[in-house]
GROMACS .gro file of C-alpha atoms in nm:
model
  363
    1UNK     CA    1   7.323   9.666  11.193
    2UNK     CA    2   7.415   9.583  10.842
    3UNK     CA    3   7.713   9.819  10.672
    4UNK     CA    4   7.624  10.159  10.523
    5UNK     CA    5   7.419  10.190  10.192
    6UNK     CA    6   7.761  10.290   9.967
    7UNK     CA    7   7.980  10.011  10.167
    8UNK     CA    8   7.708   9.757  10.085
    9UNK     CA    9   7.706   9.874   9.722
   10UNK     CA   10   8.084   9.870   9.627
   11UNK     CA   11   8.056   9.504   9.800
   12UNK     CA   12   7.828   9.379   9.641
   13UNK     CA   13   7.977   9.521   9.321
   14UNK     CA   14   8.306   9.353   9.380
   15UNK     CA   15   8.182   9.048   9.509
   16UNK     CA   16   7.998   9.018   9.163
   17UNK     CA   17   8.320   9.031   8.977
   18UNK     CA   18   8.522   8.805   9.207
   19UNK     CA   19   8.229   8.526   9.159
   20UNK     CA   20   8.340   8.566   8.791
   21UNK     CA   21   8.697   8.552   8.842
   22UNK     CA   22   8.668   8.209   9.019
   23UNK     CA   23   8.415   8.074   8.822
   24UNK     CA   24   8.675   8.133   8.498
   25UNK     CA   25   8.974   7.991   8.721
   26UNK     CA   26   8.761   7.662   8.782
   27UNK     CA   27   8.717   7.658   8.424
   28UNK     CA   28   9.050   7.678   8.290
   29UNK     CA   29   9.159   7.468   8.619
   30UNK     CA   30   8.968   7.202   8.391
   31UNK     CA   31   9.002   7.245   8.096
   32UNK     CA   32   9.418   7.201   8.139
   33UNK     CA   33   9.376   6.966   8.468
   34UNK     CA   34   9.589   7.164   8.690
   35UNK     CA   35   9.574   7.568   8.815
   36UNK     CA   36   9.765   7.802   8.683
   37UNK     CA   37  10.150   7.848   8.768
   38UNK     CA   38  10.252   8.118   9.004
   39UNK     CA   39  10.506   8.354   8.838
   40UNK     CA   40  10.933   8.255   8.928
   41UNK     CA   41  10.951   8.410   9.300
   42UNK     CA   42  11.253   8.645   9.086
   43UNK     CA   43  11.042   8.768   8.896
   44UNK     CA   44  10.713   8.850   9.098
   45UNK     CA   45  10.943   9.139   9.286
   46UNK     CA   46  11.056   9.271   8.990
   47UNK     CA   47  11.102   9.690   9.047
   48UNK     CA   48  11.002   9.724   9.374
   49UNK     CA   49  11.334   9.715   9.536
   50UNK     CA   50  11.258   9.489   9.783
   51UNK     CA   51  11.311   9.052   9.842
   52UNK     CA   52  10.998   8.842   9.959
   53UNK     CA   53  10.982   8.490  10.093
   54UNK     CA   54  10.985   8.266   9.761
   55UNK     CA   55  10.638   8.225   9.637
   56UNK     CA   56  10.512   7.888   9.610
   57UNK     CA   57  10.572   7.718   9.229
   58UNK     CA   58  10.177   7.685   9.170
   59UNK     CA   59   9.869   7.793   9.354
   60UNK     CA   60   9.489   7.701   9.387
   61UNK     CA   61   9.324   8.033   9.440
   62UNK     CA   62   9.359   8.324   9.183
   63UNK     CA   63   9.517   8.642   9.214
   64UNK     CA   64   9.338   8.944   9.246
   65UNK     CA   65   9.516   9.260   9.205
   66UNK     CA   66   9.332   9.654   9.266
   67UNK     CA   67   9.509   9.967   9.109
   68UNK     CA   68   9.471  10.245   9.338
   69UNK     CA   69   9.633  10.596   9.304
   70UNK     CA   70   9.460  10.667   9.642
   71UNK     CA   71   9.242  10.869   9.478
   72UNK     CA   72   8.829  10.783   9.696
   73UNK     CA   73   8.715  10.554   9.390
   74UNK     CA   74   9.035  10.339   9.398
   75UNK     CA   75   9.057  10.323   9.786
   76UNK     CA   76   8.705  10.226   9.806
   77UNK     CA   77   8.802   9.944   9.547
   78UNK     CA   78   9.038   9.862   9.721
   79UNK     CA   79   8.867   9.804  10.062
   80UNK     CA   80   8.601   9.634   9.879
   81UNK     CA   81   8.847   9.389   9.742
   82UNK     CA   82   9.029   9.328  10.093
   83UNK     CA   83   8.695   9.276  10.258
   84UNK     CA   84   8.533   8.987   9.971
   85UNK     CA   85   8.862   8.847   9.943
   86UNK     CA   86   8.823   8.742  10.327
   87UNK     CA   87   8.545   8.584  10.252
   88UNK     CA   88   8.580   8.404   9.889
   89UNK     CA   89   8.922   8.127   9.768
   90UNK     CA   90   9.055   8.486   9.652
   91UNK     CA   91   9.443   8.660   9.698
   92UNK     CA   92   9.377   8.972   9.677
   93UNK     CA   93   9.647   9.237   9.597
   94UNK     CA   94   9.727   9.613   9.497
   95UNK     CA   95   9.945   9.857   9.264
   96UNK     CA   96   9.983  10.196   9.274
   97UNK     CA   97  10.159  10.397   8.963
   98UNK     CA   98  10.363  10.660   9.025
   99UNK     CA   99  10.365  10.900   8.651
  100UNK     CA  100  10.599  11.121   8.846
  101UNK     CA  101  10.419  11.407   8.707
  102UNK     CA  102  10.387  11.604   9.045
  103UNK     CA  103  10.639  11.729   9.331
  104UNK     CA  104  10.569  11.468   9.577
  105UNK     CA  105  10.456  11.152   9.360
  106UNK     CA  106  10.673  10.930   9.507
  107UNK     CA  107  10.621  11.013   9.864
  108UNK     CA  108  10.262  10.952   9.817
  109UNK     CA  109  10.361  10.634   9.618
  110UNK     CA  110  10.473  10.497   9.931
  111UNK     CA  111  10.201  10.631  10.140
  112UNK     CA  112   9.924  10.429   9.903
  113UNK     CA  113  10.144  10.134   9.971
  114UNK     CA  114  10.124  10.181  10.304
  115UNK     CA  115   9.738  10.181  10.315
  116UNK     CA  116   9.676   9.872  10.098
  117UNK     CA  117   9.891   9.704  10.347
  118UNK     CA  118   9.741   9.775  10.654
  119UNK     CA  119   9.423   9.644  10.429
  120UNK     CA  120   9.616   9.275  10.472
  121UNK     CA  121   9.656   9.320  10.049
  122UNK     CA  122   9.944   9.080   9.950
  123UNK     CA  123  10.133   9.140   9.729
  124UNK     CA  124  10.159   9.521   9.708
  125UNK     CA  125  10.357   9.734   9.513
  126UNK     CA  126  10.498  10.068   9.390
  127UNK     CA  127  10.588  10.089   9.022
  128UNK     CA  128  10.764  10.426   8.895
  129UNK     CA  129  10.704  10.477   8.517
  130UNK     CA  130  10.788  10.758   8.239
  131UNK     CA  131  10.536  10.927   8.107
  132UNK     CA  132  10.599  11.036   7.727
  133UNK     CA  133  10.485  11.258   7.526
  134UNK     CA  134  10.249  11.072   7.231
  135UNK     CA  135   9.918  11.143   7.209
  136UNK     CA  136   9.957  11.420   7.435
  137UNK     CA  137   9.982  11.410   7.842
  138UNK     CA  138   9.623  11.242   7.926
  139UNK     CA  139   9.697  10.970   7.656
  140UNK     CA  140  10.058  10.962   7.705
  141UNK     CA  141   9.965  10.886   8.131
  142UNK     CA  142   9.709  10.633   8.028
  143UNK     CA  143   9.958  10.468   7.813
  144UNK     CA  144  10.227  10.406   8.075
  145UNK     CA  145   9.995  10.329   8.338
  146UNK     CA  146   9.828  10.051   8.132
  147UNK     CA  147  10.201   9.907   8.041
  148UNK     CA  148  10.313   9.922   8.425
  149UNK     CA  149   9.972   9.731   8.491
  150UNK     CA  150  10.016   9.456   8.267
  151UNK     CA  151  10.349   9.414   8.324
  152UNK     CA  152  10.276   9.373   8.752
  153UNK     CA  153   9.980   9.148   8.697
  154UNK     CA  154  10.284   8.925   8.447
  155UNK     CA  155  10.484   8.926   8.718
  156UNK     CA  156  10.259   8.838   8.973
  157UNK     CA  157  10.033   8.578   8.779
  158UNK     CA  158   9.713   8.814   8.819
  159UNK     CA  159   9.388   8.680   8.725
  160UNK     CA  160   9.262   9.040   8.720
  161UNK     CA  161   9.318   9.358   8.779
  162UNK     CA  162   9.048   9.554   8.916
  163UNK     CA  163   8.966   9.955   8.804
  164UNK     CA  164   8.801  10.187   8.971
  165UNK     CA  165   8.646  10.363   8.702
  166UNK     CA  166   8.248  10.494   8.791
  167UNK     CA  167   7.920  10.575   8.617
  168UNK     CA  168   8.038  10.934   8.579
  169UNK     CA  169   8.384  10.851   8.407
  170UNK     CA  170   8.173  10.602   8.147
  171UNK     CA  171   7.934  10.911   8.096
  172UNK     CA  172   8.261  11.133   8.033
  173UNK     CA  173   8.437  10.879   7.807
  174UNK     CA  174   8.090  10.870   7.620
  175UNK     CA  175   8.098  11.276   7.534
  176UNK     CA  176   8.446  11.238   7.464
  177UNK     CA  177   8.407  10.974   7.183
  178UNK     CA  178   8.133  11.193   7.039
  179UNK     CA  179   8.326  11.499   7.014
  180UNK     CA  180   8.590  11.283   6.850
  181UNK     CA  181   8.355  11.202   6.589
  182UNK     CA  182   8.516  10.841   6.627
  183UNK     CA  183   8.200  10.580   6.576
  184UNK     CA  184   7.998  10.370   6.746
  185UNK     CA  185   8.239  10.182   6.893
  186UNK     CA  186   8.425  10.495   7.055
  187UNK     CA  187   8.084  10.572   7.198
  188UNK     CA  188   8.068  10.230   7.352
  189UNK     CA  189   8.284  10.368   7.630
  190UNK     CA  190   8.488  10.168   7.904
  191UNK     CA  191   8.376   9.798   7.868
  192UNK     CA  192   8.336   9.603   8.229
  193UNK     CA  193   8.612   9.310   8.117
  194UNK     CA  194   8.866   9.429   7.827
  195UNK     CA  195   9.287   9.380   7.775
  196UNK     CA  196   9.451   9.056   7.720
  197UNK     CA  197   9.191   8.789   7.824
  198UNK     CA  198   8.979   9.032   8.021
  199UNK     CA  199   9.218   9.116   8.219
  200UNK     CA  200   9.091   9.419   8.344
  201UNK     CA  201   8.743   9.424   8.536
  202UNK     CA  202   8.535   9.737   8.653
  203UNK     CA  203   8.314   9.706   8.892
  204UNK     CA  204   8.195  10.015   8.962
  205UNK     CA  205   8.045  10.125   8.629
  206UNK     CA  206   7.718  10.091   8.741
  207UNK     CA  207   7.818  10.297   9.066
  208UNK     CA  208   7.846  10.661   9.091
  209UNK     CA  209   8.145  10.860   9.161
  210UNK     CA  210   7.994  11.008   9.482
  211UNK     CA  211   7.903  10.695   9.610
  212UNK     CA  212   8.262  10.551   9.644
  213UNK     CA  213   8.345  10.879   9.790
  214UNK     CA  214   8.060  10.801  10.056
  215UNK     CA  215   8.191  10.431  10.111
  216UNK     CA  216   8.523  10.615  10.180
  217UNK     CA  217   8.412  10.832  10.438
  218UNK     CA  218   8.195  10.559  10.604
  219UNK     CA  219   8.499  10.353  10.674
  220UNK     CA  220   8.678  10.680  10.745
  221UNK     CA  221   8.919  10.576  10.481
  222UNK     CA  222   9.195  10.816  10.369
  223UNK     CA  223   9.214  10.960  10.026
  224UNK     CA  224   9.395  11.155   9.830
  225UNK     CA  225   9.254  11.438   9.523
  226UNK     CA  226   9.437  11.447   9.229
  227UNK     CA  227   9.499  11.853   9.174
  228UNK     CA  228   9.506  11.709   8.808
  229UNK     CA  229   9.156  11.630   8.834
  230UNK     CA  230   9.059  11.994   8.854
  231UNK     CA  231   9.316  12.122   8.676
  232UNK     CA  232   9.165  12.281   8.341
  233UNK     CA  233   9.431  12.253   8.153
  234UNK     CA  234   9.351  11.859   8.082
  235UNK     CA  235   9.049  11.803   7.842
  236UNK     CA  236   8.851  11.529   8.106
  237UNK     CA  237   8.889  11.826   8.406
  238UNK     CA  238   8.727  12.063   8.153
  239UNK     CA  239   8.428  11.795   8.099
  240UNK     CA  240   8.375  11.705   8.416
  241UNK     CA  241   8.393  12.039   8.608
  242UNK     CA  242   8.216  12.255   8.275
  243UNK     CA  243   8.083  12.075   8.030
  244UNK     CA  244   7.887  11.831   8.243
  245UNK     CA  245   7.743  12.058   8.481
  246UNK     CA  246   7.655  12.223   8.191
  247UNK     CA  247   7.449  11.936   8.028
  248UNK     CA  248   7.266  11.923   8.280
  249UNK     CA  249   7.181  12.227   8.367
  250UNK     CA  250   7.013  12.240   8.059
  251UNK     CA  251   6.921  11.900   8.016
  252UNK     CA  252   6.801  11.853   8.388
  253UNK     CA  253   6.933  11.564   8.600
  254UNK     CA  254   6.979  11.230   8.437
  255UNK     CA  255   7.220  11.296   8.193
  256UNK     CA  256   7.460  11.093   8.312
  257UNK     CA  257   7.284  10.740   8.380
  258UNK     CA  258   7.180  10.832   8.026
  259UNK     CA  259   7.520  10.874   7.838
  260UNK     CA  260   7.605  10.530   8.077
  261UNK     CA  261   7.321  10.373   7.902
  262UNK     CA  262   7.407  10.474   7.579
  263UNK     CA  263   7.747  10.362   7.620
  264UNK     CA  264   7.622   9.966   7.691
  265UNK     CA  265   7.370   9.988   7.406
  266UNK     CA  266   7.622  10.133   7.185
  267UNK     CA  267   7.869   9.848   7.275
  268UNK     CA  268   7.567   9.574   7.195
  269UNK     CA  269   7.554   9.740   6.841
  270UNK     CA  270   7.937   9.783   6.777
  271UNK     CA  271   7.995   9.400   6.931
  272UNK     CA  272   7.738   9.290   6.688
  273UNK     CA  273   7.855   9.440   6.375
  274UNK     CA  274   8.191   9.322   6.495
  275UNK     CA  275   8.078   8.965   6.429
  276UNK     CA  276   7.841   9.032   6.166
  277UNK     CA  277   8.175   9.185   5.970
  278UNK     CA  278   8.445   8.914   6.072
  279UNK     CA  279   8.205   8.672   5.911
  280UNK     CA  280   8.180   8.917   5.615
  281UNK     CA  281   8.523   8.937   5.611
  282UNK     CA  282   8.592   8.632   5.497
  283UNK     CA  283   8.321   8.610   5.247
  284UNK     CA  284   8.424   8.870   5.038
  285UNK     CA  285   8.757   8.672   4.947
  286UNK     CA  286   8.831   8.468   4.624
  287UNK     CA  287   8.999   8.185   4.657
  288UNK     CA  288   9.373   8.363   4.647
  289UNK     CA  289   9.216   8.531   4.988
  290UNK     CA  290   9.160   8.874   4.798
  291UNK     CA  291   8.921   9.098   4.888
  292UNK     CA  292   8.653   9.133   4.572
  293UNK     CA  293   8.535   9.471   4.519
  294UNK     CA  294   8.187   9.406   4.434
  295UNK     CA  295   8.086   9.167   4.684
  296UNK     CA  296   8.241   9.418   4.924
  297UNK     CA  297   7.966   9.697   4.787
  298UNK     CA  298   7.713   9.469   4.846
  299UNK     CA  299   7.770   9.514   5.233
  300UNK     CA  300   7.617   9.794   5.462
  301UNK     CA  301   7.845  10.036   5.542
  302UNK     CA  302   7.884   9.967   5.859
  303UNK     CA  303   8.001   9.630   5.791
  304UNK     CA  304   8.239   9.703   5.502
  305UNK     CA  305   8.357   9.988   5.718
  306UNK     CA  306   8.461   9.734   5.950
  307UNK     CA  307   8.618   9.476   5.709
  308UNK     CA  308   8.828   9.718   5.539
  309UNK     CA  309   8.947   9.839   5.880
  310UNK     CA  310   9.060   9.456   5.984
  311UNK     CA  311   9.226   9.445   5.670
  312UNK     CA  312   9.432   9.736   5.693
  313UNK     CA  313   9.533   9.644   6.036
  314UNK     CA  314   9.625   9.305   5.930
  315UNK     CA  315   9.869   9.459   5.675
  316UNK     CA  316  10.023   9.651   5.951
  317UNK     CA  317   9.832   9.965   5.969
  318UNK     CA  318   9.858  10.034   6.333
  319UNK     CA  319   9.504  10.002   6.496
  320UNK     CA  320   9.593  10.329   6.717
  321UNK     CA  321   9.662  10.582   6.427
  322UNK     CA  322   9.398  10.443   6.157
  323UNK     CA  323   9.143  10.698   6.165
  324UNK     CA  324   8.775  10.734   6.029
  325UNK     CA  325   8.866  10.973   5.744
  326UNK     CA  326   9.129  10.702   5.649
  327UNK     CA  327   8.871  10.424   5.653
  328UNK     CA  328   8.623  10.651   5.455
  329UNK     CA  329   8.951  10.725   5.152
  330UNK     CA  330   8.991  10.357   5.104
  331UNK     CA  331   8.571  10.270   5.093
  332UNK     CA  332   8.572  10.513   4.845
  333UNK     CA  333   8.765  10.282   4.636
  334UNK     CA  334   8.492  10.119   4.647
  335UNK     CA  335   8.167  10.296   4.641
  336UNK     CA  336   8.339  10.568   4.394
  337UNK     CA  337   8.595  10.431   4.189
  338UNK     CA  338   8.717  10.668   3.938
  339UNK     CA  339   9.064  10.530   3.848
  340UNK     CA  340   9.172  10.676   4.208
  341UNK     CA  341   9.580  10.643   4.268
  342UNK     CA  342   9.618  10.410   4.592
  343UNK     CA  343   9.524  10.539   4.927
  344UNK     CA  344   9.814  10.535   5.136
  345UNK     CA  345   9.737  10.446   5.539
  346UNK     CA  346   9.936  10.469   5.839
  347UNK     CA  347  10.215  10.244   5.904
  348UNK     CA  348  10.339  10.224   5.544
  349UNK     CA  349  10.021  10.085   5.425
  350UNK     CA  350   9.863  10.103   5.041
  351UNK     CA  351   9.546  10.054   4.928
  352UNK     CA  352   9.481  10.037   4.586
  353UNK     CA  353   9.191   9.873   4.346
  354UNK     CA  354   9.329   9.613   4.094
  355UNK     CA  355   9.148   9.455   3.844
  356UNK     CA  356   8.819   9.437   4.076
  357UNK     CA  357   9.047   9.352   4.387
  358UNK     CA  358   9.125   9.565   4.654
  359UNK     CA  359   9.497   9.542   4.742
  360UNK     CA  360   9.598   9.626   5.091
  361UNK     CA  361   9.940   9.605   5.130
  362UNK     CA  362  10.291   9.758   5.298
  363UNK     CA  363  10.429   9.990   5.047
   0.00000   0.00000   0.00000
């Protein structure tokens, strides 16, 4: 007898991304003739308080880290991960992040560590961080966690680092973006490969939440709820536990495979323009590399949109605090020049029309 429906399906769903994983290790193997170094053995124990027999100075198989709060989608990652790994040229190890937001964190910190072990993960890890304050406490989390993530898989030499983000988090990422008013691109969602070099993979965005849960409870694997999950005062818990429900109750079932949907054919759109507008971009230059004002009118929108974006960021807007409404000040420049003072932009950052130029520039 075979392994239970949801055990099969978070498998097969890692398995998928490991196959991709090696198949870009081979190639880079290649391309520079040799694998990829192993970080200093110093440095691969960095913060965790503990010393480790020296790791060997380069390796042949890639490293496959899982970050699991111990929360059911992250532990059924992360037994998903310690079962292909068995199987495929794959090390395969885990993080957990303590925010020390709760009475306890660290305890279960430890505990999480304790679980990935008995998995066989190697090399596994605790990493304390301090959540701020920017952005407010959902972004500020996100933030820290994300820094803490990409500094372990530095340390360790990670080819990856696997998330356990579902079908029903794209969906809720998706109606966030929208209420944001934010674009296309924020309605894109959670992509399967982003950071530096696609660093981070999700499997399980084709998966639904309640199917990890399932694969959890099949294998009678521990987990642990987040009371900040359910915890209203945090905009996702309001979505998930009201608004949702909510859609579709009125909606009927469906809505979220739907919103997932939208999500992938919104990021075919947004990667499209994306191209279509770093081609653009450099088209609209003269020959001092300054953007001209009337071939820039002659775009679409949503290609100019995007140029003068790029631009602003290359000037040092940062890409974080450049808004649409700032975006839609400087086209304006543009599309409805009237002798307009400059636009000024996050990050100390003009914009101003000169002599049938745009200018964007640090003030």
């Amino acid at each position: 007898m075979g392994p239970h429906p949801a055990v099969a399906a978070i498998r097969l769903a890692v398995r998928r991304v490991l196959h991709d994983v090696l198949t870009e290790f081979a190639e880079q193997t290649e391309r520079t003739g040799r694998a990829p170094r192993a970080p200093h053995p110093e440095l691969a124990e960095a913060g965790t308080g503990r010393r480790r027999p020296a790791l060997p100075e380069r390796t042949d198989t890639p490293l496959v880290l899982v970050a699991c709060s111990g929360g059911a989608d992250s532990m059924a990652l992360a037994s998903a991960l310690a079962f292909e790994a068995r199987k495929l040229a794959v090390r395969a190890g885990g993080i957990t992040v303590d925010h020390g937001l709760q009475n306890g964190s660290d305890a279960r910190a430890t505990e999480v560590v304790g679980r990935l072990t008995a998995m066989d993960l190697d090399p596994v890890e605790a990493v304390a961080v301090r959540v701020g304050h920017d952005g407010g406490p959902e972004a500020a989390a996100r933030d820290a966690r994300y820094a803490a993530l990409d500094a372990a898989a530095e340390r360790h030499g990670a080819a990856a680092v696997l998330l356990g983000h579902t079908r029903d988090d794209q969906a809720e990422t998706v109606l966030l973006g929208l209420a944001r008013g934010s674009g296309i691109r924020s309605l894109s969602g959670m992509a399967a490969a982003s950071g530096p070099a696609g660093r981070y993979r999700r499997p399980f965005l084709q998966l639904d939440r309640q199917t990890a849960r399932t694969a959890c409870l099949a294998q009678s694997l521990p987990v642990w709820d987040d009371p900040h999950n359910i915890d209203p005062a945090y905009t996702r818990s309001r979505l998930r536990h009201e608004g949702l429900p909510a859609l579709e109750k009125a909606l009927g079932k469906g809505v979220v495979e739907a919103l997932a949907r939208t999500a992938q054919l919104s990021r075919d759109d947004a990667d499209a323009l994306d191209t279509w507008a770093a081609e653009a971009g450099r088209d609209v230059r003269d020959d001092a590399g300054r953007l001209e004002c009337a071939k820039l009118h002659a775009l679409p929108p949503a290609v100019r949109r995007r140029v003068l974006r790029r631009a602003a960021i290359e000037a040092g807007s940062p890409a974080g605090s450049l808004f649409a409404r700032h975006i839609e000040e400087v086209d304006r420049l543009i599309t409805g020049w009237r002798g307009q003072q400059a636009i000024n932009l996050p990050g100390r950052v003009e914009a101003l029309r000169q002599g049938g130029r745009l200018v964007i520039r640090q003030s």
